[in-house]
Amino acid sequence: MTITSTGPYALESLPEANATYVASFGDKASLPLPPGKKVAIVGCMDARLNTHAATGLHEGDAHHIRNAGGRVSPDAVRSLVISQELLGTREIIIIHHTDCGMLTFNTPQLHQKLKARPSITPGQHAAVDSFAFLEFSDLEKSVKDDVGFLKEHPLILKETAISGFIYKVETGELVKVA
Amino acid sequence: MTITSTGPYALESLPEANATYVASFGDKASLPLPPGKKVAIVGCMDARLNTHAATGLHEGDAHHIRNAGGRVSPDAVRSLVISQELLGTREIIIIHHTDCGMLTFNTPQLHQKLKARPSITPGQHAAVDSFAFLEFSDLEKSVKDDVGFLKEHPLILKETAISGFIYKVETGELVKVA
């Protein structure tokens, strides 16, 4: 097995889609680096969530931080510190969603699946077991927990406005829960 | 200083923008959980980068993983493992961009700024100093480094197609560099 350098989407579909975008780029060329609305989104990576279209936060408006679950992982905090300290954002909006994959497994199960891969050697088992996958079993609680975590975090500026939403993949609706 | 629960964007602008999105949601209601194009994007959080519009990867097509720099941090790997093992993606597209904030500072400078905040106590300085902010000084090299890192990573499936792009914030163009 070899890792190929270019996948089918990047090779066959992305160039034409990007050319269409470039052709209608217009005044986006003059957008400044700092987000105009001073907002940072922390949202799930889910394929059905478009954090631009669903929120109205388009090019130039906000930072879009996304990961599995939309969790406030140490890496999300790294991004938020840069967002606030260097680029002036002062509002954080957390977005988790219905039918999330993070509700469907737990970390020990995923450790077992990974260790069962033929490519993973026994010497790598400890590294696999060190991964916390940050799944959750209660959607609304996960949003409230993450909002609470950021409100107490010493590196998040105290004047930050922080809210939490559930995105309903069935309707496109954002429901505020924190 | 107190952290307020809802910021100006979430309170004043998001509800109307979201209602407009919901009103034209259409057949997106039936999209399945696994990404239809089997793609995972790893892109910068930058406000000017819309990873949906610029790539043509719209709702249902791909996972969108985003952080400061679009780096393959441990948390990005966490998200990619979930994306591949549980949701079937087999292509990764890394997107960094011109005029990135990650080119404008270094981690020791940011440590100094954070430790100078009145809210940070001397007892928190060690925690601040433990943060690596993953900045870079060579844009093209950062993309190639991250593609190379994933190609060698034991938890990324060997059959994955991995490519790397620079997004030009001046034109909207995606330029393949790896």
mmCIF file of C-alpha atoms in Angstrom:
data_model
loop_
_atom_site.group_PDB
_atom_site.id
_atom_site.type_symbol
_atom_site.label_atom_id
_atom_site.label_comp_id
_atom_site.label_asym_id
_atom_site.label_seq_id
_atom_site.Cartn_x
_atom_site.Cartn_y
_atom_site.Cartn_z
ATOM 1 C CA MET A 1 0.000 0.000 0.000
ATOM 2 C CA THR A 2 1.279 3.437 -0.872
ATOM 3 C CA ILE A 3 0.018 6.878 -0.039
ATOM 4 C CA THR A 4 -0.725 8.677 -3.286
ATOM 5 C CA SER A 5 -0.040 12.372 -3.511
ATOM 6 C CA THR A 6 -3.326 13.599 -4.962
ATOM 7 C CA GLY A 7 -6.799 12.238 -4.336
ATOM 8 C CA PRO A 8 -9.720 12.119 -6.728
ATOM 9 C CA TYR A 9 -11.425 15.232 -5.375
ATOM 10 C CA ALA A 10 -8.276 17.372 -5.349
ATOM 11 C CA LEU A 11 -7.338 16.152 -8.811
ATOM 12 C CA GLU A 12 -10.647 16.022 -10.661
ATOM 13 C CA SER A 13 -13.175 18.319 -8.996
ATOM 14 C CA LEU A 14 -11.435 20.967 -6.904
ATOM 15 C CA PRO A 15 -9.730 22.853 -9.761
ATOM 16 C CA GLU A 16 -12.974 23.600 -11.595
ATOM 17 C CA ALA A 17 -14.906 24.439 -8.410
ATOM 18 C CA ASN A 18 -12.112 26.770 -7.316
ATOM 19 C CA ALA A 19 -11.959 28.450 -10.727
ATOM 20 C CA THR A 20 -15.659 29.252 -10.400
ATOM 21 C CA TYR A 21 -15.032 30.766 -6.962
ATOM 22 C CA VAL A 22 -12.088 32.831 -8.241
ATOM 23 C CA ALA A 23 -14.187 34.156 -11.124
ATOM 24 C CA SER A 24 -16.687 35.697 -8.677
ATOM 25 C CA PHE A 25 -14.179 36.679 -5.974
ATOM 26 C CA GLY A 26 -14.904 40.387 -6.312
ATOM 27 C CA ASP A 27 -14.207 42.663 -3.349
ATOM 28 C CA LYS A 28 -13.144 39.807 -1.084
ATOM 29 C CA ALA A 29 -9.615 40.571 -2.334
ATOM 30 C CA SER A 30 -9.398 43.538 0.034
ATOM 31 C CA LEU A 31 -10.516 41.821 3.242
ATOM 32 C CA PRO A 32 -8.161 42.450 6.196
ATOM 33 C CA LEU A 33 -6.603 39.724 8.356
ATOM 34 C CA PRO A 34 -8.531 40.427 11.622
ATOM 35 C CA PRO A 35 -12.093 39.053 11.645
ATOM 36 C CA GLY A 36 -14.525 41.914 11.009
ATOM 37 C CA LYS A 37 -17.224 40.662 13.385
ATOM 38 C CA LYS A 38 -14.649 39.807 16.123
ATOM 39 C CA VAL A 39 -16.150 36.302 16.367
ATOM 40 C CA ALA A 40 -14.498 32.895 16.678
ATOM 41 C CA ILE A 41 -16.631 29.831 15.956
ATOM 42 C CA VAL A 42 -15.752 26.476 17.550
ATOM 43 C CA GLY A 43 -17.772 23.918 15.614
ATOM 44 C CA CYS A 44 -17.887 20.253 14.731
ATOM 45 C CA MET A 45 -16.119 19.087 11.561
ATOM 46 C CA ASP A 46 -19.360 17.338 10.484
ATOM 47 C CA ALA A 47 -19.935 17.267 6.731
ATOM 48 C CA ARG A 48 -23.495 18.594 7.057
ATOM 49 C CA LEU A 49 -22.530 21.707 9.037
ATOM 50 C CA ASN A 50 -21.511 24.729 6.963
ATOM 51 C CA THR A 51 -20.396 27.179 9.647
ATOM 52 C CA HIS A 52 -20.420 30.026 7.123
ATOM 53 C CA ALA A 53 -23.823 29.521 5.517
ATOM 54 C CA ALA A 54 -25.701 28.459 8.658
ATOM 55 C CA THR A 55 -24.519 31.454 10.707
ATOM 56 C CA GLY A 56 -24.207 34.202 8.108
ATOM 57 C CA LEU A 57 -20.517 34.528 9.063
ATOM 58 C CA HIS A 58 -18.966 34.803 5.622
ATOM 59 C CA GLU A 59 -15.468 35.564 4.346
ATOM 60 C CA GLY A 60 -13.800 38.178 6.524
ATOM 61 C CA ASP A 61 -16.192 37.920 9.478
ATOM 62 C CA ALA A 62 -14.969 35.227 11.865
ATOM 63 C CA HIS A 63 -12.428 32.541 12.657
ATOM 64 C CA HIS A 64 -13.741 29.036 12.025
ATOM 65 C CA ILE A 65 -12.173 26.480 14.378
ATOM 66 C CA ARG A 66 -13.483 22.979 13.757
ATOM 67 C CA ASN A 67 -12.694 19.492 15.024
ATOM 68 C CA ALA A 68 -14.425 16.207 15.769
ATOM 69 C CA GLY A 69 -17.273 17.213 18.073
ATOM 70 C CA GLY A 70 -16.523 20.933 18.115
ATOM 71 C CA ARG A 71 -14.794 20.378 21.464
ATOM 72 C CA VAL A 72 -12.698 22.936 23.325
ATOM 73 C CA SER A 73 -9.623 20.723 23.091
ATOM 74 C CA PRO A 74 -6.165 22.067 23.994
ATOM 75 C CA ASP A 75 -5.690 22.753 20.275
ATOM 76 C CA ALA A 76 -8.931 24.744 20.103
ATOM 77 C CA VAL A 77 -7.665 26.796 23.063
ATOM 78 C CA ARG A 78 -4.366 27.335 21.184
ATOM 79 C CA SER A 79 -6.355 28.676 18.225
ATOM 80 C CA LEU A 80 -8.590 30.834 20.452
ATOM 81 C CA VAL A 81 -5.599 32.413 22.229
ATOM 82 C CA ILE A 82 -4.117 33.382 18.846
ATOM 83 C CA SER A 83 -7.549 34.589 17.718
ATOM 84 C CA GLN A 84 -7.980 36.824 20.771
ATOM 85 C CA GLU A 85 -4.456 37.999 21.532
ATOM 86 C CA LEU A 86 -3.204 38.600 17.995
ATOM 87 C CA LEU A 87 -6.363 39.142 15.946
ATOM 88 C CA GLY A 88 -8.787 40.831 18.320
ATOM 89 C CA THR A 89 -11.799 38.492 18.518
ATOM 90 C CA ARG A 90 -13.978 38.955 21.599
ATOM 91 C CA GLU A 91 -16.916 36.588 21.024
ATOM 92 C CA ILE A 92 -16.929 32.771 20.915
ATOM 93 C CA ILE A 93 -19.799 30.684 19.517
ATOM 94 C CA ILE A 94 -19.683 26.924 20.142
ATOM 95 C CA ILE A 95 -21.683 24.703 17.760
ATOM 96 C CA HIS A 96 -22.321 20.975 18.309
ATOM 97 C CA HIS A 97 -25.101 19.176 16.375
ATOM 98 C CA THR A 98 -27.727 16.463 16.310
ATOM 99 C CA ASP A 99 -26.874 12.995 14.910
ATOM 100 C CA CYS A 100 -23.201 13.565 15.764
ATOM 101 C CA GLY A 101 -20.736 10.717 15.267
ATOM 102 C CA MET A 102 -19.311 11.552 18.700
ATOM 103 C CA LEU A 103 -22.490 10.109 20.240
ATOM 104 C CA THR A 104 -21.940 6.713 18.584
ATOM 105 C CA PHE A 105 -18.742 5.326 20.108
ATOM 106 C CA ASN A 106 -16.465 5.528 23.110
ATOM 107 C CA THR A 107 -12.702 5.911 23.338
ATOM 108 C CA PRO A 108 -11.939 2.337 24.575
ATOM 109 C CA GLN A 109 -13.900 0.889 21.603
ATOM 110 C CA LEU A 110 -11.914 3.036 19.168
ATOM 111 C CA HIS A 111 -8.634 2.039 20.813
ATOM 112 C CA GLN A 112 -9.573 -1.618 20.205
ATOM 113 C CA LYS A 113 -10.431 -0.971 16.546
ATOM 114 C CA LEU A 114 -7.152 0.835 15.919
ATOM 115 C CA LYS A 115 -5.038 -1.798 17.669
ATOM 116 C CA ALA A 116 -6.722 -4.464 15.522
ATOM 117 C CA ARG A 117 -5.364 -2.885 12.314
ATOM 118 C CA PRO A 118 -2.652 -5.065 10.722
ATOM 119 C CA SER A 119 -0.511 -1.940 10.288
ATOM 120 C CA ILE A 120 -0.378 -1.188 14.017
ATOM 121 C CA THR A 121 2.449 -2.977 15.813
ATOM 122 C CA PRO A 122 2.297 -4.023 19.483
ATOM 123 C CA GLY A 123 4.922 -1.355 20.156
ATOM 124 C CA GLN A 124 2.410 1.292 19.041
ATOM 125 C CA HIS A 125 -0.399 0.133 21.335
ATOM 126 C CA ALA A 126 0.599 2.454 24.175
ATOM 127 C CA ALA A 127 0.536 5.442 21.786
ATOM 128 C CA VAL A 128 -2.941 4.410 20.579
ATOM 129 C CA ASP A 129 -4.190 4.032 24.148
ATOM 130 C CA SER A 130 -2.972 7.546 24.994
ATOM 131 C CA PHE A 131 -5.489 9.135 22.581
ATOM 132 C CA ALA A 132 -8.606 10.634 24.185
ATOM 133 C CA PHE A 133 -11.215 11.021 21.451
ATOM 134 C CA LEU A 134 -13.459 13.480 23.395
ATOM 135 C CA GLU A 135 -16.738 11.741 22.545
ATOM 136 C CA PHE A 136 -19.902 12.569 24.506
ATOM 137 C CA SER A 137 -23.198 10.899 25.406
ATOM 138 C CA ASP A 138 -25.355 13.983 26.117
ATOM 139 C CA LEU A 139 -25.425 16.572 23.341
ATOM 140 C CA GLU A 140 -26.791 19.555 25.266
ATOM 141 C CA LYS A 141 -24.500 18.827 28.213
ATOM 142 C CA SER A 142 -21.459 18.740 25.900
ATOM 143 C CA VAL A 143 -22.232 22.282 24.699
ATOM 144 C CA LYS A 144 -22.804 23.577 28.236
ATOM 145 C CA ASP A 145 -19.647 21.837 29.485
ATOM 146 C CA ASP A 146 -17.551 23.429 26.749
ATOM 147 C CA VAL A 147 -19.010 26.903 27.325
ATOM 148 C CA GLY A 148 -18.345 26.527 31.053
ATOM 149 C CA PHE A 149 -14.801 25.313 30.438
ATOM 150 C CA LEU A 150 -13.975 28.388 28.354
ATOM 151 C CA LYS A 151 -15.577 30.776 30.851
ATOM 152 C CA GLU A 152 -13.227 29.441 33.535
ATOM 153 C CA HIS A 153 -10.117 29.110 31.355
ATOM 154 C CA PRO A 154 -7.297 31.416 32.492
ATOM 155 C CA LEU A 155 -6.122 32.137 28.927
ATOM 156 C CA ILE A 156 -9.560 33.143 27.573
ATOM 157 C CA LEU A 157 -10.113 36.889 28.087
ATOM 158 C CA LYS A 158 -12.674 37.623 30.797
ATOM 159 C CA GLU A 159 -14.553 40.127 28.635
ATOM 160 C CA THR A 160 -15.321 37.431 26.032
ATOM 161 C CA ALA A 161 -18.975 36.788 25.226
ATOM 162 C CA ILE A 162 -19.441 33.007 24.946
ATOM 163 C CA SER A 163 -22.558 31.191 23.767
ATOM 164 C CA GLY A 164 -23.379 27.642 22.739
ATOM 165 C CA PHE A 165 -25.704 26.283 20.063
ATOM 166 C CA ILE A 166 -26.987 22.942 18.794
ATOM 167 C CA TYR A 167 -27.214 22.729 15.004
ATOM 168 C CA LYS A 168 -30.114 20.583 13.867
ATOM 169 C CA VAL A 169 -28.944 18.660 10.809
ATOM 170 C CA GLU A 170 -32.584 17.874 10.009
ATOM 171 C CA THR A 171 -33.639 21.506 9.529
ATOM 172 C CA GLY A 172 -30.509 23.702 9.459
ATOM 173 C CA GLU A 173 -31.661 25.434 12.635
ATOM 174 C CA LEU A 174 -29.248 26.744 15.294
ATOM 175 C CA VAL A 175 -30.780 26.415 18.767
ATOM 176 C CA LYS A 176 -29.145 28.334 21.600
ATOM 177 C CA VAL A 177 -28.613 26.179 24.699
ATOM 178 C CA ALA A 178 -25.933 28.122 26.601
ATOM 179 C CA MET B 1 -14.942 41.927 34.480
ATOM 180 C CA THR B 2 -17.534 39.260 33.822
ATOM 181 C CA ILE B 3 -18.008 36.877 30.954
ATOM 182 C CA THR B 4 -21.386 37.539 29.414
ATOM 183 C CA SER B 5 -23.381 34.624 28.105
ATOM 184 C CA THR B 6 -24.327 35.912 24.670
ATOM 185 C CA GLY B 7 -22.293 38.139 22.377
ATOM 186 C CA PRO B 8 -23.542 40.745 19.950
ATOM 187 C CA TYR B 9 -23.295 38.508 16.887
ATOM 188 C CA ALA B 10 -25.045 35.527 18.479
ATOM 189 C CA LEU B 11 -27.729 37.785 19.922
ATOM 190 C CA GLU B 12 -28.396 40.285 17.163
ATOM 191 C CA SER B 13 -27.319 38.865 13.812
ATOM 192 C CA LEU B 14 -27.156 35.085 13.931
ATOM 193 C CA PRO B 15 -30.885 34.389 14.438
ATOM 194 C CA GLU B 16 -31.954 36.222 11.281
ATOM 195 C CA ALA B 17 -29.084 34.828 9.178
ATOM 196 C CA ASN B 18 -29.894 31.320 10.371
ATOM 197 C CA ALA B 19 -33.610 31.755 9.661
ATOM 198 C CA THR B 20 -32.723 32.649 6.064
ATOM 199 C CA TYR B 21 -30.595 29.490 5.821
ATOM 200 C CA VAL B 22 -33.372 27.325 7.288
ATOM 201 C CA ALA B 23 -35.890 28.752 4.828
ATOM 202 C CA SER B 24 -33.843 27.476 1.879
ATOM 203 C CA PHE B 25 -32.593 24.256 3.513
ATOM 204 C CA GLY B 26 -34.338 22.023 0.966
ATOM 205 C CA ASP B 27 -32.979 18.521 0.389
ATOM 206 C CA LYS B 28 -30.040 18.985 2.771
ATOM 207 C CA ALA B 29 -32.363 17.499 5.398
ATOM 208 C CA SER B 30 -31.709 14.014 4.050
ATOM 209 C CA LEU B 31 -27.901 14.114 3.968
ATOM 210 C CA PRO B 32 -26.261 11.099 5.648
ATOM 211 C CA LEU B 33 -23.620 11.312 8.378
ATOM 212 C CA PRO B 34 -20.622 9.969 6.357
ATOM 213 C CA PRO B 35 -19.070 12.547 3.992
ATOM 214 C CA GLY B 36 -20.251 11.847 0.449
ATOM 215 C CA LYS B 37 -16.946 12.738 -1.236
ATOM 216 C CA LYS B 38 -14.900 10.818 1.375
ATOM 217 C CA VAL B 39 -12.754 13.941 1.892
ATOM 218 C CA ALA B 40 -11.396 15.558 5.063
ATOM 219 C CA ILE B 41 -10.120 19.135 4.806
ATOM 220 C CA VAL B 42 -7.498 20.390 7.267
ATOM 221 C CA GLY B 43 -7.486 24.160 6.844
ATOM 222 C CA CYS B 44 -6.601 27.357 8.655
ATOM 223 C CA MET B 45 -9.258 29.067 10.784
ATOM 224 C CA ASP B 46 -8.568 32.332 8.906
ATOM 225 C CA ALA B 47 -11.608 34.567 8.459
ATOM 226 C CA ARG B 48 -10.991 35.012 4.727
ATOM 227 C CA LEU B 49 -10.916 31.275 3.951
ATOM 228 C CA ASN B 50 -14.292 29.661 3.285
ATOM 229 C CA THR B 51 -13.376 25.987 2.976
ATOM 230 C CA HIS B 52 -16.785 25.198 1.507
ATOM 231 C CA ALA B 53 -17.072 27.899 -1.155
ATOM 232 C CA ALA B 54 -13.409 27.896 -2.231
ATOM 233 C CA THR B 55 -13.294 24.117 -2.769
ATOM 234 C CA GLY B 56 -16.808 23.296 -3.901
ATOM 235 C CA LEU B 57 -17.096 20.937 -0.906
ATOM 236 C CA HIS B 58 -20.580 21.808 0.292
ATOM 237 C CA GLU B 59 -22.910 20.363 2.912
ATOM 238 C CA GLY B 60 -22.630 16.572 3.009
ATOM 239 C CA ASP B 61 -19.376 16.311 1.063
ATOM 240 C CA ALA B 62 -16.443 16.524 3.487
ATOM 241 C CA HIS B 63 -15.228 16.964 7.040
ATOM 242 C CA HIS B 64 -13.885 20.454 7.717
ATOM 243 C CA ILE B 65 -11.138 20.429 10.352
ATOM 244 C CA ARG B 66 -9.785 23.905 11.041
ATOM 245 C CA ASN B 67 -7.353 25.475 13.503
ATOM 246 C CA ALA B 68 -4.812 28.281 13.686
ATOM 247 C CA GLY B 69 -2.536 27.617 10.730
ATOM 248 C CA GLY B 70 -4.352 24.524 9.458
ATOM 249 C CA ARG B 71 -1.681 22.458 11.195
ATOM 250 C CA VAL B 72 -1.760 18.677 11.671
ATOM 251 C CA SER B 73 -1.784 19.070 15.453
ATOM 252 C CA PRO B 74 -2.506 16.088 17.724
ATOM 253 C CA ASP B 75 -6.127 17.276 17.795
ATOM 254 C CA ALA B 76 -6.308 17.339 13.996
ATOM 255 C CA VAL B 77 -5.002 13.755 14.015
ATOM 256 C CA ARG B 78 -7.702 12.863 16.580
ATOM 257 C CA SER B 79 -10.317 14.265 14.208
ATOM 258 C CA LEU B 80 -8.786 12.526 11.170
ATOM 259 C CA VAL B 81 -8.738 9.137 12.924
ATOM 260 C CA ILE B 82 -12.448 9.504 13.721
ATOM 261 C CA SER B 83 -13.065 10.707 10.152
ATOM 262 C CA GLN B 84 -11.317 7.693 8.618
ATOM 263 C CA GLU B 85 -12.100 4.875 11.052
ATOM 264 C CA LEU B 86 -15.733 5.702 11.826
ATOM 265 C CA LEU B 87 -16.910 7.747 8.839
ATOM 266 C CA GLY B 88 -14.977 6.370 5.888
ATOM 267 C CA THR B 89 -12.992 9.312 4.499
ATOM 268 C CA ARG B 90 -9.986 8.347 2.374
ATOM 269 C CA GLU B 91 -8.673 11.684 1.076
ATOM 270 C CA ILE B 92 -7.077 14.561 3.011
ATOM 271 C CA ILE B 93 -6.619 18.079 1.633
ATOM 272 C CA ILE B 94 -4.438 20.475 3.658
ATOM 273 C CA ILE B 95 -4.989 24.218 3.089
ATOM 274 C CA HIS B 96 -2.705 26.960 4.443
ATOM 275 C CA HIS B 97 -2.840 30.502 2.988
ATOM 276 C CA THR B 98 -1.013 33.706 2.129
ATOM 277 C CA ASP B 99 -0.901 36.569 4.660
ATOM 278 C CA CYS B 100 -1.373 34.091 7.529
ATOM 279 C CA GLY B 101 -1.178 35.366 11.092
ATOM 280 C CA MET B 102 1.033 32.350 11.867
ATOM 281 C CA LEU B 103 3.818 34.036 9.869
ATOM 282 C CA THR B 104 3.764 37.158 12.097
ATOM 283 C CA PHE B 105 4.847 35.969 15.550
ATOM 284 C CA ASN B 106 6.731 33.268 17.372
ATOM 285 C CA THR B 107 5.798 31.197 20.412
ATOM 286 C CA PRO B 108 8.251 32.868 22.880
ATOM 287 C CA GLN B 109 6.836 36.304 21.966
ATOM 288 C CA LEU B 110 3.293 35.114 22.575
ATOM 289 C CA HIS B 111 4.302 33.543 25.900
ATOM 290 C CA GLN B 112 5.640 36.963 26.980
ATOM 291 C CA LYS B 113 2.419 38.738 25.927
ATOM 292 C CA LEU B 114 0.232 36.279 27.811
ATOM 293 C CA LYS B 115 2.355 36.378 30.972
ATOM 294 C CA ALA B 116 2.135 40.185 30.902
ATOM 295 C CA ARG B 117 -1.670 40.071 31.272
ATOM 296 C CA PRO B 118 -2.779 41.291 34.719
ATOM 297 C CA SER B 119 -5.094 38.270 34.954
ATOM 298 C CA ILE B 120 -2.254 35.744 34.672
ATOM 299 C CA THR B 121 -0.657 34.878 38.002
ATOM 300 C CA PRO B 122 2.999 33.842 38.409
ATOM 301 C CA GLY B 123 1.712 30.379 39.301
ATOM 302 C CA GLN B 124 0.239 30.111 35.769
ATOM 303 C CA HIS B 125 3.458 31.024 33.939
ATOM 304 C CA ALA B 126 4.617 27.419 33.600
ATOM 305 C CA ALA B 127 1.272 26.477 32.017
ATOM 306 C CA VAL B 128 1.578 29.381 29.570
ATOM 307 C CA ASP B 129 5.133 28.401 28.668
ATOM 308 C CA SER B 130 3.996 24.831 27.909
ATOM 309 C CA PHE B 131 1.860 26.027 24.958
ATOM 310 C CA ALA B 132 3.378 25.489 21.491
ATOM 311 C CA PHE B 133 1.524 27.755 19.075
ATOM 312 C CA LEU B 134 2.678 25.953 15.878
ATOM 313 C CA GLU B 135 3.588 29.115 13.961
ATOM 314 C CA PHE B 136 5.715 28.893 10.810
ATOM 315 C CA SER B 137 8.079 31.114 8.822
ATOM 316 C CA ASP B 138 7.891 29.433 5.382
ATOM 317 C CA LEU B 139 4.367 28.979 4.021
ATOM 318 C CA GLU B 140 5.055 26.407 1.306
ATOM 319 C CA LYS B 141 7.314 24.406 3.626
ATOM 320 C CA SER B 142 4.585 24.326 6.299
ATOM 321 C CA VAL B 143 2.188 22.685 3.830
ATOM 322 C CA LYS B 144 4.783 20.169 2.662
ATOM 323 C CA ASP B 145 5.820 19.402 6.246
ATOM 324 C CA ASP B 146 2.223 18.715 7.244
ATOM 325 C CA VAL B 147 1.554 16.499 4.199
ATOM 326 C CA GLY B 148 4.760 14.576 4.953
ATOM 327 C CA PHE B 149 3.835 14.228 8.625
ATOM 328 C CA LEU B 150 0.473 12.652 7.768
ATOM 329 C CA LYS B 151 1.978 10.320 5.162
ATOM 330 C CA GLU B 152 4.259 8.889 7.857
ATOM 331 C CA HIS B 153 1.737 8.887 10.692
ATOM 332 C CA PRO B 154 0.963 5.350 11.926
ATOM 333 C CA LEU B 155 -2.724 6.137 12.579
ATOM 334 C CA ILE B 156 -3.431 7.605 9.127
ATOM 335 C CA LEU B 157 -4.510 4.848 6.733
ATOM 336 C CA LYS B 158 -1.836 4.042 4.146
ATOM 337 C CA GLU B 159 -4.311 4.140 1.247
ATOM 338 C CA THR B 160 -5.167 7.787 1.988
ATOM 339 C CA ALA B 161 -4.629 10.303 -0.822
ATOM 340 C CA ILE B 162 -3.076 13.429 0.719
ATOM 341 C CA SER B 163 -2.475 16.740 -1.017
ATOM 342 C CA GLY B 164 -1.571 20.244 0.117
ATOM 343 C CA PHE B 165 -2.669 23.645 -1.169
ATOM 344 C CA ILE B 166 -1.940 27.323 -0.569
ATOM 345 C CA TYR B 167 -5.040 29.523 -0.638
ATOM 346 C CA LYS B 168 -4.318 32.976 -2.016
ATOM 347 C CA VAL B 169 -6.395 35.447 0.001
ATOM 348 C CA GLU B 170 -5.784 38.035 -2.716
ATOM 349 C CA THR B 171 -7.520 36.072 -5.492
ATOM 350 C CA GLY B 172 -9.365 33.114 -3.940
ATOM 351 C CA GLU B 173 -7.106 30.726 -5.825
ATOM 352 C CA LEU B 174 -6.042 27.326 -4.441
ATOM 353 C CA VAL B 175 -2.510 26.463 -5.603
ATOM 354 C CA LYS B 176 -1.361 22.859 -5.192
ATOM 355 C CA VAL B 177 2.107 22.629 -3.644
ATOM 356 C CA ALA B 178 2.188 19.039 -2.348
#
